[in-house]
Every structure is written in C-alpha cells, then in structure tokens.
Amino acid sequence: MADLKRLDQSLFNQVAQQARQRDRLRCNHNLHQETDAVQRFLNVLQPGTYVRPHRHCREQKGSGFECFLVLQGAIGLLVLNEDGVLLEKEILRADGPVKGIELAENQFHTLVALEPDSVIFELKQGPYQPSLDKDFIASFPSEGTLEARQQELHWRAMFTDS
C-alpha cells in the first residue's frame, strides 16, 4: 500500500478545530520531519491570530524563501521593510484571483486571517531550527499582549476597508 498523506476536508476541519481552541488561534499540521531538507505543512489561522512580523534568513543564499498557497478561506499578507513600514498588501483567497505567493528571503512579512478556518499550505527550506527560523521586527509587540491584539485588529481593518 502506498504511503500517502491526504490533504482533505476532514483534515482541514480537524486542524481548524484545534486552531479555534488554542490561545494563538492557529495550528500547524506538519507533513515533514524537523530534520527534512524541505518544510511542508498546513497552517490554519483564525481571525484574531497575531503573527509578529518576521523574515526568514538562511546561510545558503536564496534558501530563505517562503511559499504560501491558500487552500480554504482568505489571508491578508503584509510585506514590510526593516522599520515596519508597509511596502505591499495582498489578499490571498482560495476562491480568488491570487491564491498563493512566494516571498524571497529577507522579506519581512505578517499574515492576517480574514476568514474563519483559513488553511494555508506552506513550503520553505528546512531543516526546521526554532532558534534560527525567524528574525522579528523588534518594534512590533510580542505575541499574547494587548498591544499585539490591537495591532492585529488594525491590520485586519486594513483589508476590510479596501
């Protein structure tokens, strides 16, 4: 029998339920092992989740890219400079004209859940090293703070006003 990992509605529903129950309002479902050369996973985000602006840097040039493909729902993507100034705003929708995007390495970004149970397939260079995975913009609040909640509401309003 073939070793298949199905990305189906049942899995989306299961991970979305877990995301709704977590304080961070998001949940990953990894398809990779931490030591794999390529990270492949579902990331389910609920409105209200705060993703602190960050970038991915790797030792090997060009390997800090990150690719997002929205499989369900809608996600707002904000690309920022190192000072936190907005450079670009993009809506990624499972049923929209732009369903995914690839960011080059060293691009600061954040994600905003625009619909409940939004499911993203993410692809990026591995292996996963938690202490080296992200470089944050220090001027943005840490997760779990009132300031982070206010920041997320501001970002989400940027997409509902457009």
PDB file of C-alpha atoms in Angstrom:
ATOM      1  CA  MET A   1       0.000   0.000   0.000  1.00  0.00           C
ATOM      2  CA  ALA A   2       1.262   3.496  -0.888  1.00  0.00           C
ATOM      3  CA  ASP A   3       2.284   5.878   1.881  1.00  0.00           C
ATOM      4  CA  LEU A   4       0.000   8.855   1.162  1.00  0.00           C
ATOM      5  CA  LYS A   5      -0.681  11.948   3.243  1.00  0.00           C
ATOM      6  CA  ARG A   6      -4.070  13.251   2.185  1.00  0.00           C
ATOM      7  CA  LEU A   7      -4.873  16.941   2.415  1.00  0.00           C
ATOM      8  CA  ASP A   8      -8.646  16.659   2.537  1.00  0.00           C
ATOM      9  CA  GLN A   9     -11.582  18.479   4.097  1.00  0.00           C
ATOM     10  CA  SER A  10     -11.595  16.137   7.077  1.00  0.00           C
ATOM     11  CA  LEU A  11      -8.007  17.122   7.885  1.00  0.00           C
ATOM     12  CA  PHE A  12      -8.783  20.825   7.346  1.00  0.00           C
ATOM     13  CA  ASN A  13     -11.727  20.565   9.756  1.00  0.00           C
ATOM     14  CA  GLN A  14      -9.661  18.733  12.370  1.00  0.00           C
ATOM     15  CA  VAL A  15      -6.804  21.246  12.328  1.00  0.00           C
ATOM     16  CA  ALA A  16      -9.231  24.203  12.227  1.00  0.00           C
ATOM     17  CA  GLN A  17     -10.944  22.894  15.363  1.00  0.00           C
ATOM     18  CA  GLN A  18      -7.554  22.677  17.088  1.00  0.00           C
ATOM     19  CA  ALA A  19      -6.728  26.236  15.976  1.00  0.00           C
ATOM     20  CA  ARG A  20     -10.008  27.561  17.415  1.00  0.00           C
ATOM     21  CA  GLN A  21      -9.143  26.003  20.800  1.00  0.00           C
ATOM     22  CA  ARG A  22      -5.619  27.412  21.041  1.00  0.00           C
ATOM     23  CA  ASP A  23      -4.721  30.746  22.600  1.00  0.00           C
ATOM     24  CA  ARG A  24      -2.763  31.686  19.453  1.00  0.00           C
ATOM     25  CA  LEU A  25      -5.813  30.896  17.243  1.00  0.00           C
ATOM     26  CA  ARG A  26      -3.668  28.941  14.798  1.00  0.00           C
ATOM     27  CA  CYS A  27      -2.308  25.450  14.374  1.00  0.00           C
ATOM     28  CA  ASN A  28       0.202  23.720  12.108  1.00  0.00           C
ATOM     29  CA  HIS A  29      -0.083  20.211  10.735  1.00  0.00           C
ATOM     30  CA  ASN A  30       3.391  19.165   9.608  1.00  0.00           C
ATOM     31  CA  LEU A  31       3.917  16.831   6.692  1.00  0.00           C
ATOM     32  CA  HIS A  32       7.683  16.967   7.225  1.00  0.00           C
ATOM     33  CA  GLN A  33      10.002  15.840   9.982  1.00  0.00           C
ATOM     34  CA  GLU A  34      12.068  18.543  11.721  1.00  0.00           C
ATOM     35  CA  THR A  35      15.260  17.279  10.054  1.00  0.00           C
ATOM     36  CA  ASP A  36      13.831  17.233   6.499  1.00  0.00           C
ATOM     37  CA  ALA A  37      15.505  19.485   3.930  1.00  0.00           C
ATOM     38  CA  VAL A  38      12.117  20.954   2.966  1.00  0.00           C
ATOM     39  CA  GLN A  39       9.383  22.057   5.381  1.00  0.00           C
ATOM     40  CA  ARG A  40       5.845  21.256   4.176  1.00  0.00           C
ATOM     41  CA  PHE A  41       2.838  21.922   6.350  1.00  0.00           C
ATOM     42  CA  LEU A  42      -0.694  23.177   6.704  1.00  0.00           C
ATOM     43  CA  ASN A  43      -1.111  26.324   8.771  1.00  0.00           C
ATOM     44  CA  VAL A  44      -4.693  27.017   9.861  1.00  0.00           C
ATOM     45  CA  LEU A  45      -5.374  30.546  11.063  1.00  0.00           C
ATOM     46  CA  GLN A  46      -8.436  32.027  12.719  1.00  0.00           C
ATOM     47  CA  PRO A  47      -9.323  35.748  12.721  1.00  0.00           C
ATOM     48  CA  GLY A  48      -7.638  37.293  15.752  1.00  0.00           C
ATOM     49  CA  THR A  49      -4.375  35.372  15.459  1.00  0.00           C
ATOM     50  CA  TYR A  50      -1.327  37.640  15.650  1.00  0.00           C
ATOM     51  CA  VAL A  51       1.694  36.775  13.544  1.00  0.00           C
ATOM     52  CA  ARG A  52       4.555  39.028  14.623  1.00  0.00           C
ATOM     53  CA  PRO A  53       6.297  40.491  11.535  1.00  0.00           C
ATOM     54  CA  HIS A  54       9.362  38.433  10.700  1.00  0.00           C
ATOM     55  CA  ARG A  55      11.654  37.257   7.937  1.00  0.00           C
ATOM     56  CA  HIS A  56      13.450  34.008   7.215  1.00  0.00           C
ATOM     57  CA  CYS A  57      17.207  34.034   6.722  1.00  0.00           C
ATOM     58  CA  ARG A  58      19.316  31.014   5.885  1.00  0.00           C
ATOM     59  CA  GLU A  59      23.062  30.503   5.496  1.00  0.00           C
ATOM     60  CA  GLN A  60      22.716  29.324   1.901  1.00  0.00           C
ATOM     61  CA  LYS A  61      21.805  32.267  -0.353  1.00  0.00           C
ATOM     62  CA  GLY A  62      18.274  32.027  -1.735  1.00  0.00           C
ATOM     63  CA  SER A  63      17.115  29.374   0.701  1.00  0.00           C
ATOM     64  CA  GLY A  64      15.151  31.745   2.976  1.00  0.00           C
ATOM     65  CA  PHE A  65      12.153  31.864   0.624  1.00  0.00           C
ATOM     66  CA  GLU A  66       8.642  31.036   1.824  1.00  0.00           C
ATOM     67  CA  CYS A  67       5.740  29.935  -0.342  1.00  0.00           C
ATOM     68  CA  PHE A  68       2.058  30.200   0.683  1.00  0.00           C
ATOM     69  CA  LEU A  69      -0.929  28.648  -1.086  1.00  0.00           C
ATOM     70  CA  VAL A  70      -4.393  29.264   0.385  1.00  0.00           C
ATOM     71  CA  LEU A  71      -6.485  26.102   0.195  1.00  0.00           C
ATOM     72  CA  GLN A  72      -9.505  27.396   2.149  1.00  0.00           C
ATOM     73  CA  GLY A  73     -10.601  30.864   3.269  1.00  0.00           C
ATOM     74  CA  ALA A  74      -8.655  34.084   2.884  1.00  0.00           C
ATOM     75  CA  ILE A  75      -5.400  35.502   4.216  1.00  0.00           C
ATOM     76  CA  GLY A  76      -4.026  39.018   4.135  1.00  0.00           C
ATOM     77  CA  LEU A  77      -0.292  39.292   3.506  1.00  0.00           C
ATOM     78  CA  LEU A  78       1.624  42.401   4.519  1.00  0.00           C
ATOM     79  CA  VAL A  79       5.209  42.909   3.353  1.00  0.00           C
ATOM     80  CA  LEU A  80       7.174  45.406   5.447  1.00  0.00           C
ATOM     81  CA  ASN A  81      10.620  46.953   5.462  1.00  0.00           C
ATOM     82  CA  GLU A  82      13.017  46.594   8.413  1.00  0.00           C
ATOM     83  CA  ASP A  83      11.443  49.662  10.061  1.00  0.00           C
ATOM     84  CA  GLY A  84       7.943  48.167   9.871  1.00  0.00           C
ATOM     85  CA  VAL A  85       6.774  50.443   7.050  1.00  0.00           C
ATOM     86  CA  LEU A  86       4.209  48.790   4.777  1.00  0.00           C
ATOM     87  CA  LEU A  87       5.603  48.020   1.326  1.00  0.00           C
ATOM     88  CA  GLU A  88       2.872  45.819  -0.082  1.00  0.00           C
ATOM     89  CA  LYS A  89      -0.542  44.423   0.801  1.00  0.00           C
ATOM     90  CA  GLU A  90      -2.019  41.342  -0.872  1.00  0.00           C
ATOM     91  CA  ILE A  91      -5.151  39.251  -0.367  1.00  0.00           C
ATOM     92  CA  LEU A  92      -4.744  35.528  -0.950  1.00  0.00           C
ATOM     93  CA  ARG A  93      -8.039  33.640  -1.392  1.00  0.00           C
ATOM     94  CA  ALA A  94      -8.783  30.014  -2.108  1.00  0.00           C
ATOM     95  CA  ASP A  95     -11.530  31.195  -4.494  1.00  0.00           C
ATOM     96  CA  GLY A  96      -9.872  34.425  -5.630  1.00  0.00           C
ATOM     97  CA  PRO A  97      -7.620  35.581  -8.419  1.00  0.00           C
ATOM     98  CA  VAL A  98      -4.482  35.328  -6.220  1.00  0.00           C
ATOM     99  CA  LYS A  99      -4.348  32.035  -4.348  1.00  0.00           C
ATOM    100  CA  GLY A 100      -0.705  31.996  -3.326  1.00  0.00           C
ATOM    101  CA  ILE A 101       2.573  33.808  -3.337  1.00  0.00           C
ATOM    102  CA  GLU A 102       6.269  33.168  -2.888  1.00  0.00           C
ATOM    103  CA  LEU A 103       8.325  35.569  -0.790  1.00  0.00           C
ATOM    104  CA  ALA A 104      12.045  35.875  -1.399  1.00  0.00           C
ATOM    105  CA  GLU A 105      14.360  35.560   1.582  1.00  0.00           C
ATOM    106  CA  ASN A 106      14.857  38.507   3.920  1.00  0.00           C
ATOM    107  CA  GLN A 107      11.373  39.942   3.273  1.00  0.00           C
ATOM    108  CA  PHE A 108       9.666  40.957   6.486  1.00  0.00           C
ATOM    109  CA  HIS A 109       6.034  39.892   6.460  1.00  0.00           C
ATOM    110  CA  THR A 110       2.990  39.014   8.503  1.00  0.00           C
ATOM    111  CA  LEU A 111      -0.239  37.142   7.845  1.00  0.00           C
ATOM    112  CA  VAL A 112      -3.775  38.185   8.788  1.00  0.00           C
ATOM    113  CA  ALA A 113      -6.639  35.678   8.882  1.00  0.00           C
ATOM    114  CA  LEU A 114      -9.553  37.278   7.035  1.00  0.00           C
ATOM    115  CA  GLU A 115     -11.989  34.344   7.285  1.00  0.00           C
ATOM    116  CA  PRO A 116     -12.549  31.619   9.883  1.00  0.00           C
ATOM    117  CA  ASP A 117     -10.769  28.297   9.300  1.00  0.00           C
ATOM    118  CA  SER A 118      -8.372  29.698   6.694  1.00  0.00           C
ATOM    119  CA  VAL A 119      -5.982  26.963   5.563  1.00  0.00           C
ATOM    120  CA  ILE A 120      -2.568  27.654   4.039  1.00  0.00           C
ATOM    121  CA  PHE A 121      -0.133  25.158   2.589  1.00  0.00           C
ATOM    122  CA  GLU A 122       3.368  26.432   3.369  1.00  0.00           C
ATOM    123  CA  LEU A 123       6.638  25.402   1.808  1.00  0.00           C
ATOM    124  CA  LYS A 124      10.069  26.593   2.878  1.00  0.00           C
ATOM    125  CA  GLN A 125      13.640  25.444   3.255  1.00  0.00           C
ATOM    126  CA  GLY A 126      14.455  23.142   6.150  1.00  0.00           C
ATOM    127  CA  PRO A 127      15.584  21.725   8.364  1.00  0.00           C
ATOM    128  CA  TYR A 128      13.497  23.480  10.986  1.00  0.00           C
ATOM    129  CA  GLN A 129      15.644  25.174  13.635  1.00  0.00           C
ATOM    130  CA  PRO A 130      13.341  27.045  16.063  1.00  0.00           C
ATOM    131  CA  SER A 131      16.036  29.370  17.429  1.00  0.00           C
ATOM    132  CA  LEU A 132      17.155  30.415  13.922  1.00  0.00           C
ATOM    133  CA  ASP A 133      13.884  30.227  11.983  1.00  0.00           C
ATOM    134  CA  LYS A 134      12.678  33.817  12.349  1.00  0.00           C
ATOM    135  CA  ASP A 135      14.126  37.288  12.659  1.00  0.00           C
ATOM    136  CA  PHE A 136      11.468  39.614  14.139  1.00  0.00           C
ATOM    137  CA  ILE A 137      10.998  43.365  13.756  1.00  0.00           C
ATOM    138  CA  ALA A 138      11.651  44.476  17.333  1.00  0.00           C
ATOM    139  CA  SER A 139       9.274  47.445  17.203  1.00  0.00           C
ATOM    140  CA  PHE A 140       6.222  45.173  16.932  1.00  0.00           C
ATOM    141  CA  PRO A 141       4.689  43.727  20.109  1.00  0.00           C
ATOM    142  CA  SER A 142       5.282  40.178  21.271  1.00  0.00           C
ATOM    143  CA  GLU A 143       2.500  37.612  20.984  1.00  0.00           C
ATOM    144  CA  GLY A 144      -0.039  37.428  23.777  1.00  0.00           C
ATOM    145  CA  THR A 145      -0.024  41.131  24.648  1.00  0.00           C
ATOM    146  CA  LEU A 146      -2.834  43.674  24.475  1.00  0.00           C
ATOM    147  CA  GLU A 147      -0.714  45.644  22.003  1.00  0.00           C
ATOM    148  CA  ALA A 148      -0.477  42.574  19.748  1.00  0.00           C
ATOM    149  CA  ARG A 149      -4.271  42.207  19.800  1.00  0.00           C
ATOM    150  CA  GLN A 150      -4.684  45.876  18.875  1.00  0.00           C
ATOM    151  CA  GLN A 151      -2.118  45.532  16.078  1.00  0.00           C
ATOM    152  CA  GLU A 152      -3.933  42.513  14.611  1.00  0.00           C
ATOM    153  CA  LEU A 153      -7.258  44.391  14.663  1.00  0.00           C
ATOM    154  CA  HIS A 154      -5.610  47.322  12.866  1.00  0.00           C
ATOM    155  CA  TRP A 155      -4.173  45.035  10.208  1.00  0.00           C
ATOM    156  CA  ARG A 156      -7.470  43.212   9.675  1.00  0.00           C
ATOM    157  CA  ALA A 157      -9.265  46.554   9.297  1.00  0.00           C
ATOM    158  CA  MET A 158      -6.804  47.459   6.503  1.00  0.00           C
ATOM    159  CA  PHE A 159      -8.246  44.579   4.472  1.00  0.00           C
ATOM    160  CA  THR A 160     -11.923  45.099   5.298  1.00  0.00           C
ATOM    161  CA  ASP A 161     -11.706  48.788   4.379  1.00  0.00           C
ATOM    162  CA  SER A 162     -10.341  48.048   0.913  1.00  0.00           C
TER     163      SER A 162
END
